[in-house]
PDB file of C-alpha atoms in Angstrom:
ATOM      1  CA  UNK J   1      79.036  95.230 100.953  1.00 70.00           C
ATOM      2  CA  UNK J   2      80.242  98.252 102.544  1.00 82.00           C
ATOM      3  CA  UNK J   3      79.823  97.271 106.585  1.00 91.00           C
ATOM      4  CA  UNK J   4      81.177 100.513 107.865  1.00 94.00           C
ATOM      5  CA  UNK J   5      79.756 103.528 106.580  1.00 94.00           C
ATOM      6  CA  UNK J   6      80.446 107.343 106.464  1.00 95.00           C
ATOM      7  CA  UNK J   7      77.726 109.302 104.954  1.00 92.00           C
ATOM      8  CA  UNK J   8      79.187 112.950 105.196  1.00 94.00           C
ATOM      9  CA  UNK J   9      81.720 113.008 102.303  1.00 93.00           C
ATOM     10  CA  UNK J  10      83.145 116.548 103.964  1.00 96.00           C
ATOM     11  CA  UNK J  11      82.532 118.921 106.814  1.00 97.00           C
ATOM     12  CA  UNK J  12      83.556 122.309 107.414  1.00 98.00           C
ATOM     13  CA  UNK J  13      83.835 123.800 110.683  1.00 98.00           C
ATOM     14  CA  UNK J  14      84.613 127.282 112.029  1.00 98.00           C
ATOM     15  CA  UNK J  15      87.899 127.379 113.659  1.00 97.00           C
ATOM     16  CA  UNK J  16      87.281 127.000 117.942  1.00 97.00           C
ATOM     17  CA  UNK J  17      84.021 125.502 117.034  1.00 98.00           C
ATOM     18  CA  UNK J  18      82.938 121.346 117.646  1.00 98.00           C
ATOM     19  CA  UNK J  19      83.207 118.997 114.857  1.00 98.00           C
ATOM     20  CA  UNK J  20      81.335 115.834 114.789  1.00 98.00           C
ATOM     21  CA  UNK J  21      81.827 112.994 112.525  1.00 98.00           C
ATOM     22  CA  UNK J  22      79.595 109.896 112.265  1.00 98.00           C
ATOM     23  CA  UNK J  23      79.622 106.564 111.278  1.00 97.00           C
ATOM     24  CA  UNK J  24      77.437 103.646 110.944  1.00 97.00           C
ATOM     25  CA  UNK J  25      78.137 100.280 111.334  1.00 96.00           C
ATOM     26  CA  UNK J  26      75.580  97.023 110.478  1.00 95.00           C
ATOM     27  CA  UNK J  27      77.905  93.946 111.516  1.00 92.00           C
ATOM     28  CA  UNK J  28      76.809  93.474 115.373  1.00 92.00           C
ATOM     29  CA  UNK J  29      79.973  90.935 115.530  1.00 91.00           C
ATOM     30  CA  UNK J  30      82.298  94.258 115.963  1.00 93.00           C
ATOM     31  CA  UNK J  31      83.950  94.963 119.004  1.00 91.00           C
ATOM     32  CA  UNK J  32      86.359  97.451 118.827  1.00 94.00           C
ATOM     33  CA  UNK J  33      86.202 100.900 116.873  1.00 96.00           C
ATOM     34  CA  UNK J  34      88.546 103.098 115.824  1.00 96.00           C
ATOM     35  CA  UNK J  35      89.338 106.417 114.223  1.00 97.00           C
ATOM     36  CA  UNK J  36      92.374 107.529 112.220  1.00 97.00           C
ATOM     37  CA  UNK J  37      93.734 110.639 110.285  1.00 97.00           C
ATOM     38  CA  UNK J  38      95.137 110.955 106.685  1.00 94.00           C
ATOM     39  CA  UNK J  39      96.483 114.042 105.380  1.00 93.00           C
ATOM     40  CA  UNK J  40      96.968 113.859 101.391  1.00 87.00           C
ATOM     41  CA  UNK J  41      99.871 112.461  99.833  1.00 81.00           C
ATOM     42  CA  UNK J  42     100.343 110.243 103.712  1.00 87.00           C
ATOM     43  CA  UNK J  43      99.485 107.041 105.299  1.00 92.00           C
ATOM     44  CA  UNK J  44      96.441 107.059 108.091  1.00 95.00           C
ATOM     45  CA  UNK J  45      97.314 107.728 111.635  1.00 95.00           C
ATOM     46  CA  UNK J  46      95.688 106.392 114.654  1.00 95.00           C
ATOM     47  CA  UNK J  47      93.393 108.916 116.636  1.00 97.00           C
ATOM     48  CA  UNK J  48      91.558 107.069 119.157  1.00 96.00           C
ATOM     49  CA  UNK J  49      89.882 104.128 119.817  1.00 95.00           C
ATOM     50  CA  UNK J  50      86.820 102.583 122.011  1.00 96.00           C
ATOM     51  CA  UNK J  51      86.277  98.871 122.632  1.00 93.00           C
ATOM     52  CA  UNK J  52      82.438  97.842 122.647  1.00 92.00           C
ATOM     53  CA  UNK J  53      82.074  97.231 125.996  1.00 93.00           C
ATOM     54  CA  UNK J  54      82.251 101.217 126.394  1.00 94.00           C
ATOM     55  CA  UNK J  55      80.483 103.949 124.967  1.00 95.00           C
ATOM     56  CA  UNK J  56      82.550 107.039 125.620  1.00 97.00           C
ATOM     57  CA  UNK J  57      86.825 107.534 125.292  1.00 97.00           C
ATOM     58  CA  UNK J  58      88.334 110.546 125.409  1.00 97.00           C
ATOM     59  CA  UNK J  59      92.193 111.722 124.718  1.00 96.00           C
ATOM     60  CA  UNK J  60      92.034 115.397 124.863  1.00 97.00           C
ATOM     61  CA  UNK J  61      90.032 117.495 122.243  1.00 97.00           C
ATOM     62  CA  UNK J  62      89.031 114.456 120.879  1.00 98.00           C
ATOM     63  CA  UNK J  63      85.963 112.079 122.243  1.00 98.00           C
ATOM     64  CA  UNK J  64      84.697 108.704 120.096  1.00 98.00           C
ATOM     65  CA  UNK J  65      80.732 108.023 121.369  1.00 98.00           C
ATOM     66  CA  UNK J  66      79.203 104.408 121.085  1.00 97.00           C
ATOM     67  CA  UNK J  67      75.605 104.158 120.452  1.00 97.00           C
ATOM     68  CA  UNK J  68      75.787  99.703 120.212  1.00 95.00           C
ATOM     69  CA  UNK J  69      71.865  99.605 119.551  1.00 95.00           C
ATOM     70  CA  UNK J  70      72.166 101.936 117.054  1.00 96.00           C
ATOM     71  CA  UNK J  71      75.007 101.092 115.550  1.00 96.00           C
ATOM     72  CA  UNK J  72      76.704 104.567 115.673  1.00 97.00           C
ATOM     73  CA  UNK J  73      79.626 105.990 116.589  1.00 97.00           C
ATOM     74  CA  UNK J  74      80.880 109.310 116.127  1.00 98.00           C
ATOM     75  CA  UNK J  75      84.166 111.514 116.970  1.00 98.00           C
ATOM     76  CA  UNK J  76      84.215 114.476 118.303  1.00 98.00           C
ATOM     77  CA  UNK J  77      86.762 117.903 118.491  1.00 98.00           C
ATOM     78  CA  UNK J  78      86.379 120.272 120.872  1.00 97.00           C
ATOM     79  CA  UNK J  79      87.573 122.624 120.136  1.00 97.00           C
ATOM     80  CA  UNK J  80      88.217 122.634 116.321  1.00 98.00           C
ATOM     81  CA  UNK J  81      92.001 123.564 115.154  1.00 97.00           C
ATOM     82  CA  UNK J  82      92.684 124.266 111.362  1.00 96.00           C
ATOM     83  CA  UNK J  83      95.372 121.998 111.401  1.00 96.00           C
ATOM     84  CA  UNK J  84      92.861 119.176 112.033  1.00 97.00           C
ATOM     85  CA  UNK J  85      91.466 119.668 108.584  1.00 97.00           C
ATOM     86  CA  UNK J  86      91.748 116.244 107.093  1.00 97.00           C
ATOM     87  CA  UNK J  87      90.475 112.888 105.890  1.00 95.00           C
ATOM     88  CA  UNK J  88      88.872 110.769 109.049  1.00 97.00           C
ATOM     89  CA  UNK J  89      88.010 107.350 108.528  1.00 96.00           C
ATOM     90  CA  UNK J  90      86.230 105.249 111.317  1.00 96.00           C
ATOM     91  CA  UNK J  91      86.959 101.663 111.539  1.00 95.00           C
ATOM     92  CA  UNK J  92      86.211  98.718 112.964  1.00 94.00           C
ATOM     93  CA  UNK J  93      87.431  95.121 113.806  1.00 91.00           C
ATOM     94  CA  UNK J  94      85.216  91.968 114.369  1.00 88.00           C
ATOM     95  CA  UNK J  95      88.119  89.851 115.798  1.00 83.00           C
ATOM     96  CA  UNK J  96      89.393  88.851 112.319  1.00 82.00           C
ATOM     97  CA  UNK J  97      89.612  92.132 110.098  1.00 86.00           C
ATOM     98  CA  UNK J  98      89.417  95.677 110.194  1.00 90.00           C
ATOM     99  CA  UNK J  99      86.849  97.437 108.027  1.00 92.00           C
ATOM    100  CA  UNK J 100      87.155 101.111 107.467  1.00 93.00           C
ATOM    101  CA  UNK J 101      84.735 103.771 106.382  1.00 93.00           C
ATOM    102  CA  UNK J 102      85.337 105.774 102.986  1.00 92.00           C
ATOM    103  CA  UNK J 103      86.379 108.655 105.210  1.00 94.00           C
ATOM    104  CA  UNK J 104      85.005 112.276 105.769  1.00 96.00           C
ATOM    105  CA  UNK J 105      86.775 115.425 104.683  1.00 96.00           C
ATOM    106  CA  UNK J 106      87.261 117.958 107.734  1.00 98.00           C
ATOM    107  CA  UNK J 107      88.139 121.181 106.659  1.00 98.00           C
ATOM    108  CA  UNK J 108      88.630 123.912 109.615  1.00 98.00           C
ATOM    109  CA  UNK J 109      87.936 127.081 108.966  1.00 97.00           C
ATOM    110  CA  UNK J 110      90.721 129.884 110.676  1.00 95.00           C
TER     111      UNK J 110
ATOM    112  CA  UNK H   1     111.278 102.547 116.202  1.00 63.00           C
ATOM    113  CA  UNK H   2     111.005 102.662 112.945  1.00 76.00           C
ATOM    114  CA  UNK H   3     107.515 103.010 111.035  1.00 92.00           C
ATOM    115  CA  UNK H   4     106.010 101.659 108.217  1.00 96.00           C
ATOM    116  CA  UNK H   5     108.426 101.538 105.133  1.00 96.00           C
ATOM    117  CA  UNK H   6     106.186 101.714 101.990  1.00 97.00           C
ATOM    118  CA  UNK H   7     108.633 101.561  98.438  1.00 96.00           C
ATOM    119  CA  UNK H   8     108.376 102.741  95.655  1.00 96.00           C
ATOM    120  CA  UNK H   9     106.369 106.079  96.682  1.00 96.00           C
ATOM    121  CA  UNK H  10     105.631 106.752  93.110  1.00 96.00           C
ATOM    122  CA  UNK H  11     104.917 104.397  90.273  1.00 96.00           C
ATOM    123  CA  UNK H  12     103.547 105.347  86.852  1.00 97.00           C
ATOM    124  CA  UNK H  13     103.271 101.903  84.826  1.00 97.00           C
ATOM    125  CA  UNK H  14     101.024 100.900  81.098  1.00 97.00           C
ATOM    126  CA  UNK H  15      97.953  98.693  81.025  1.00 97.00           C
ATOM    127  CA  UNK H  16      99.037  95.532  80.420  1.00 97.00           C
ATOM    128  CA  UNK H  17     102.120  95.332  82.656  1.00 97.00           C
ATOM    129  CA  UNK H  18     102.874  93.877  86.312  1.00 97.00           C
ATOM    130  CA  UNK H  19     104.098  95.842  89.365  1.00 97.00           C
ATOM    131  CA  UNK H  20     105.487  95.012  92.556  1.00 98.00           C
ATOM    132  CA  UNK H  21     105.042  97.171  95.648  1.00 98.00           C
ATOM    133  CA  UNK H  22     107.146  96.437  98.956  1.00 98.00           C
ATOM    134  CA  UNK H  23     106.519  96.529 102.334  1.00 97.00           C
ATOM    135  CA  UNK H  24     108.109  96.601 105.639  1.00 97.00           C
ATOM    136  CA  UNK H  25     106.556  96.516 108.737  1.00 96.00           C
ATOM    137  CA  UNK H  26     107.477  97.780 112.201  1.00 95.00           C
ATOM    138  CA  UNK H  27     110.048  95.546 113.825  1.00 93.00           C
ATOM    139  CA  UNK H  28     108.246  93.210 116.062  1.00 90.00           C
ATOM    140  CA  UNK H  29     105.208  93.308 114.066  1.00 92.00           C
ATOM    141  CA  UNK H  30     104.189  89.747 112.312  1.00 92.00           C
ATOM    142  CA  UNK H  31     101.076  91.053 110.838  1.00 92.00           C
ATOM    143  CA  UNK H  32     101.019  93.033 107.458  1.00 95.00           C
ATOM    144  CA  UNK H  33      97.832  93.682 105.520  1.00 95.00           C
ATOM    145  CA  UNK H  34      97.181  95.790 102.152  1.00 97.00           C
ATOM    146  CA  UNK H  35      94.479  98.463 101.456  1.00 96.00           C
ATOM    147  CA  UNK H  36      94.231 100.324  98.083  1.00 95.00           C
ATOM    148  CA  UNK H  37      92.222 103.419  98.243  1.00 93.00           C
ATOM    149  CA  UNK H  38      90.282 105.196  95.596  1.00 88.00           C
ATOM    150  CA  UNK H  39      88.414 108.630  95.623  1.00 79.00           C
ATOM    151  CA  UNK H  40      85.147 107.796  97.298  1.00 74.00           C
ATOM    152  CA  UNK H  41      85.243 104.172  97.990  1.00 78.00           C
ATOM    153  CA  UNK H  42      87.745 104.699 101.490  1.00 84.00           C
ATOM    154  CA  UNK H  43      90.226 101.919 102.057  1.00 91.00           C
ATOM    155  CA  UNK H  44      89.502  98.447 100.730  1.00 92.00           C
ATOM    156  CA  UNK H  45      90.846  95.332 102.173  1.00 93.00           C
ATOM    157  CA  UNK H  46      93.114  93.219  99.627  1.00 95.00           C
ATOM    158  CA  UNK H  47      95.329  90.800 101.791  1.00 93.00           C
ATOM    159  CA  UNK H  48      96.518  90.231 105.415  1.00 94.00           C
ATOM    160  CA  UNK H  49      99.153  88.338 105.655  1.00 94.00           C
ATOM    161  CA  UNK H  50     100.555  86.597 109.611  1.00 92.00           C
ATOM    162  CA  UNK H  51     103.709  84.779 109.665  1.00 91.00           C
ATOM    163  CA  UNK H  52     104.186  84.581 106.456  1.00 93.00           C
ATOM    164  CA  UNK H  53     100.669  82.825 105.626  1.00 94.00           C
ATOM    165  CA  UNK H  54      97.756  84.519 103.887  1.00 94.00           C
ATOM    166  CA  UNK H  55      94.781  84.703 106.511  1.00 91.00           C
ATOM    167  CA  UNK H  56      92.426  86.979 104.776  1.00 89.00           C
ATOM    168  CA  UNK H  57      91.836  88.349 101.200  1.00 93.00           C
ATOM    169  CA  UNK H  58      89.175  90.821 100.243  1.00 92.00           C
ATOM    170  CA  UNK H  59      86.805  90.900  96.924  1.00 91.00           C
ATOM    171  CA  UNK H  60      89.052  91.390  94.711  1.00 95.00           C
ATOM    172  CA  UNK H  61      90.624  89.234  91.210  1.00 96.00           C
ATOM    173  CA  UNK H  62      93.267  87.160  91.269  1.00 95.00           C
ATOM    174  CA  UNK H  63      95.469  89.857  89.088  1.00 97.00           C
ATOM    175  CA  UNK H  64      96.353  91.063  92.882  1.00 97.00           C
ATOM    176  CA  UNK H  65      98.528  88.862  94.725  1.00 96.00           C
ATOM    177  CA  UNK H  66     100.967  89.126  98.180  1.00 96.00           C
ATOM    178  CA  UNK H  67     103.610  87.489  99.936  1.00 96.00           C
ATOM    179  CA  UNK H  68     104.898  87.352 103.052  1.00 97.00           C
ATOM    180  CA  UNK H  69     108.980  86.801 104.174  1.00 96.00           C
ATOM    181  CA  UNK H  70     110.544  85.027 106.864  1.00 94.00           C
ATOM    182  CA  UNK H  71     111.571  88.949 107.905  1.00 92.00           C
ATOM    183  CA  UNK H  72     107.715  90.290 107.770  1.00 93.00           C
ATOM    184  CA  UNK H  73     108.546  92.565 104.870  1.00 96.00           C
ATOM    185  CA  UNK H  74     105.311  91.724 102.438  1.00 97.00           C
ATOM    186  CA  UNK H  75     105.673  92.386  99.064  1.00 97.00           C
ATOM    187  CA  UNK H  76     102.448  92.995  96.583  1.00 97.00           C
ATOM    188  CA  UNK H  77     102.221  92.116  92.860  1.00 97.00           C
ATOM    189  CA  UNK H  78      99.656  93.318  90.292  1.00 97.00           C
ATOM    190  CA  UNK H  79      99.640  91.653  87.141  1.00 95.00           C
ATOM    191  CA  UNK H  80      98.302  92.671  83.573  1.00 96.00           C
ATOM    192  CA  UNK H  81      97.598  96.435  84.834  1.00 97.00           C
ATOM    193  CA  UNK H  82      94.044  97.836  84.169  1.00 97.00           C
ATOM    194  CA  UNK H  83      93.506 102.006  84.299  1.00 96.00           C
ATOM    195  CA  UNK H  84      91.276 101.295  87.220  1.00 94.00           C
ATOM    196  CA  UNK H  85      93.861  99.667  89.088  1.00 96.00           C
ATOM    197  CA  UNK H  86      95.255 103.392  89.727  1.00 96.00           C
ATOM    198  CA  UNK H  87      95.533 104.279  93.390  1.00 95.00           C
ATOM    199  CA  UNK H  88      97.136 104.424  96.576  1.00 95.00           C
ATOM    200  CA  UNK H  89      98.555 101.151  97.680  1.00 97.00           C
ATOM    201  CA  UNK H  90      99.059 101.003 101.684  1.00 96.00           C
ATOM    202  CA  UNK H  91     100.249  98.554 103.648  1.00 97.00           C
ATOM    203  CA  UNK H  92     100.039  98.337 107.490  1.00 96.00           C
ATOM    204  CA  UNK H  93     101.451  96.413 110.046  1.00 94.00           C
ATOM    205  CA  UNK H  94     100.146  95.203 113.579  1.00 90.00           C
ATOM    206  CA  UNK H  95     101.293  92.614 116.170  1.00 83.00           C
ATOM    207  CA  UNK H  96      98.138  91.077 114.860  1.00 75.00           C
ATOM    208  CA  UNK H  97      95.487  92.288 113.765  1.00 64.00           C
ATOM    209  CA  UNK H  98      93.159  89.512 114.835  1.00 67.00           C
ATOM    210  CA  UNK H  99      94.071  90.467 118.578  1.00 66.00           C
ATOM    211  CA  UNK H 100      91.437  92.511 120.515  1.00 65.00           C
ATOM    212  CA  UNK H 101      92.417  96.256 120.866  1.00 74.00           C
ATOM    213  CA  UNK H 102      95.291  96.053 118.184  1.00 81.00           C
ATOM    214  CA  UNK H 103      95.525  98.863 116.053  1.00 88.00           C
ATOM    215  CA  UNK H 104      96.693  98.981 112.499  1.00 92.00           C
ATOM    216  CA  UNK H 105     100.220 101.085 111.713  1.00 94.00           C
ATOM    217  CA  UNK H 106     100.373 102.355 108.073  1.00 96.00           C
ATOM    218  CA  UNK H 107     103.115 103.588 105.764  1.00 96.00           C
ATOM    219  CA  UNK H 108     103.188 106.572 103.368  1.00 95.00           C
ATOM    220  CA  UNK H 109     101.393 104.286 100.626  1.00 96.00           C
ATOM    221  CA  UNK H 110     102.826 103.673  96.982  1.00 96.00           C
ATOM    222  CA  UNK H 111     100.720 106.004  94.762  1.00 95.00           C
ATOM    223  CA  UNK H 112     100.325 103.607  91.063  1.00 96.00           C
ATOM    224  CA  UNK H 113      99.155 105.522  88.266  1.00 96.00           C
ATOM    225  CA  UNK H 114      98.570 103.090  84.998  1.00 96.00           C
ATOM    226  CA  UNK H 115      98.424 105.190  82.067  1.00 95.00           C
TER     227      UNK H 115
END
């Protein structure tokens, strides 16, 4: 039962250009999102994060939306750098585990 | 501070046999939890472990099995190795990971390929 969901296996992107990943949730019991990074061969890294009680974080190029009665949330880059080409999984935690996506590929075009 | 310390990195093992992966979490951290991930099904949830007590386990057989030391380090076992069983093994560490707002740390992962 796959309670966070990424339905874009892979994205490409020109280079200077906006990328935007989504993801769906359907457990209305989560409260805090996140998104990490994972280039091959390495262990996830944190990105950014967005509790529910928002619907907008930014940290730089990078701004996480929160649509809670739709269940969405999505990630954006502004603008796109080809070193951000990489695996991006969303997550989220309902107070007693995380959940994670099965990740989009982001490739940026130079 | 340290990271995540994921060993072995590499692992190439038969069907049939057992493995043991090892973990060691930031210094601090009490919480340690284990994902494997697979081509196309992201990271699945196999075991969190919190002072040295198991407080979750995912969907998956009893083959896969954890522990938790005194220290935090976690180790994982596999027993009686299946081809499907090939696949990164990561392990990441939080204060806890039942707290609001915590985020999850990971290591490099232990890559297991069962020939």
């Amino acid at each position: 039962d796959q309670q966070v969901k990424q339905n874009s296996p892979s994205l490409s992107v020109q280079e200077g250009r906006i990328s935007i990943l989504n993801c769906d949730y359907t457990n209305s019991m989560f409260d805090y999102f996140l998104w990490y990074k994972k280039y091959p061969a390495e262990g996830p890294t944190f990105l950014i994060s967005i509790s529910s009680i928002k619907d907008k974080n930014e940290d730089g190029r990078f701004t996480v939306f929160l649509n809670k009665s739709a269940k969405h949330l999505s990630l954006h880059i502004v603008p796109s750098q080809p070193g951000d080409s990489a695996v991006y999984f969303c997550a989220a935690n309902n107070g007693n585990q995380f959940y994670f996506g099965t990740g989009t590929s982001l490739t940026v075009i130079p | 501070k340290a990271g995540v310390t994921q060993t072995p990195r590499y692992l190439i093992k038969t069907r049939g046999q057992q493995v043991t992966l090892s973990c060691s979490p930031i210094s601090g951290h009490r919480s340690v939890s284990w994902y494997q991930q697979t081509p196309g099904q992201g990271l699945q949830f196999l075991f969190e472990y919190f002072s040295e007590t198991q407080r979750n386990k995912g969907n998956f057989p009893g083959r896969f099995s954890g522990r938790q030391f005194s220290n935090s380090r976690s180790e994982m076992n596999v027993s009686t190795l299946e081809l499907g069983d090939s696949a990164l093994y990561l392990c990441a560490s939080s204060s806890d990971a039942r707290v609001g707002n915590e985020k999850l740390f990971f290591g490099s992962g232990t890559q297991l390929s069962v020939l």
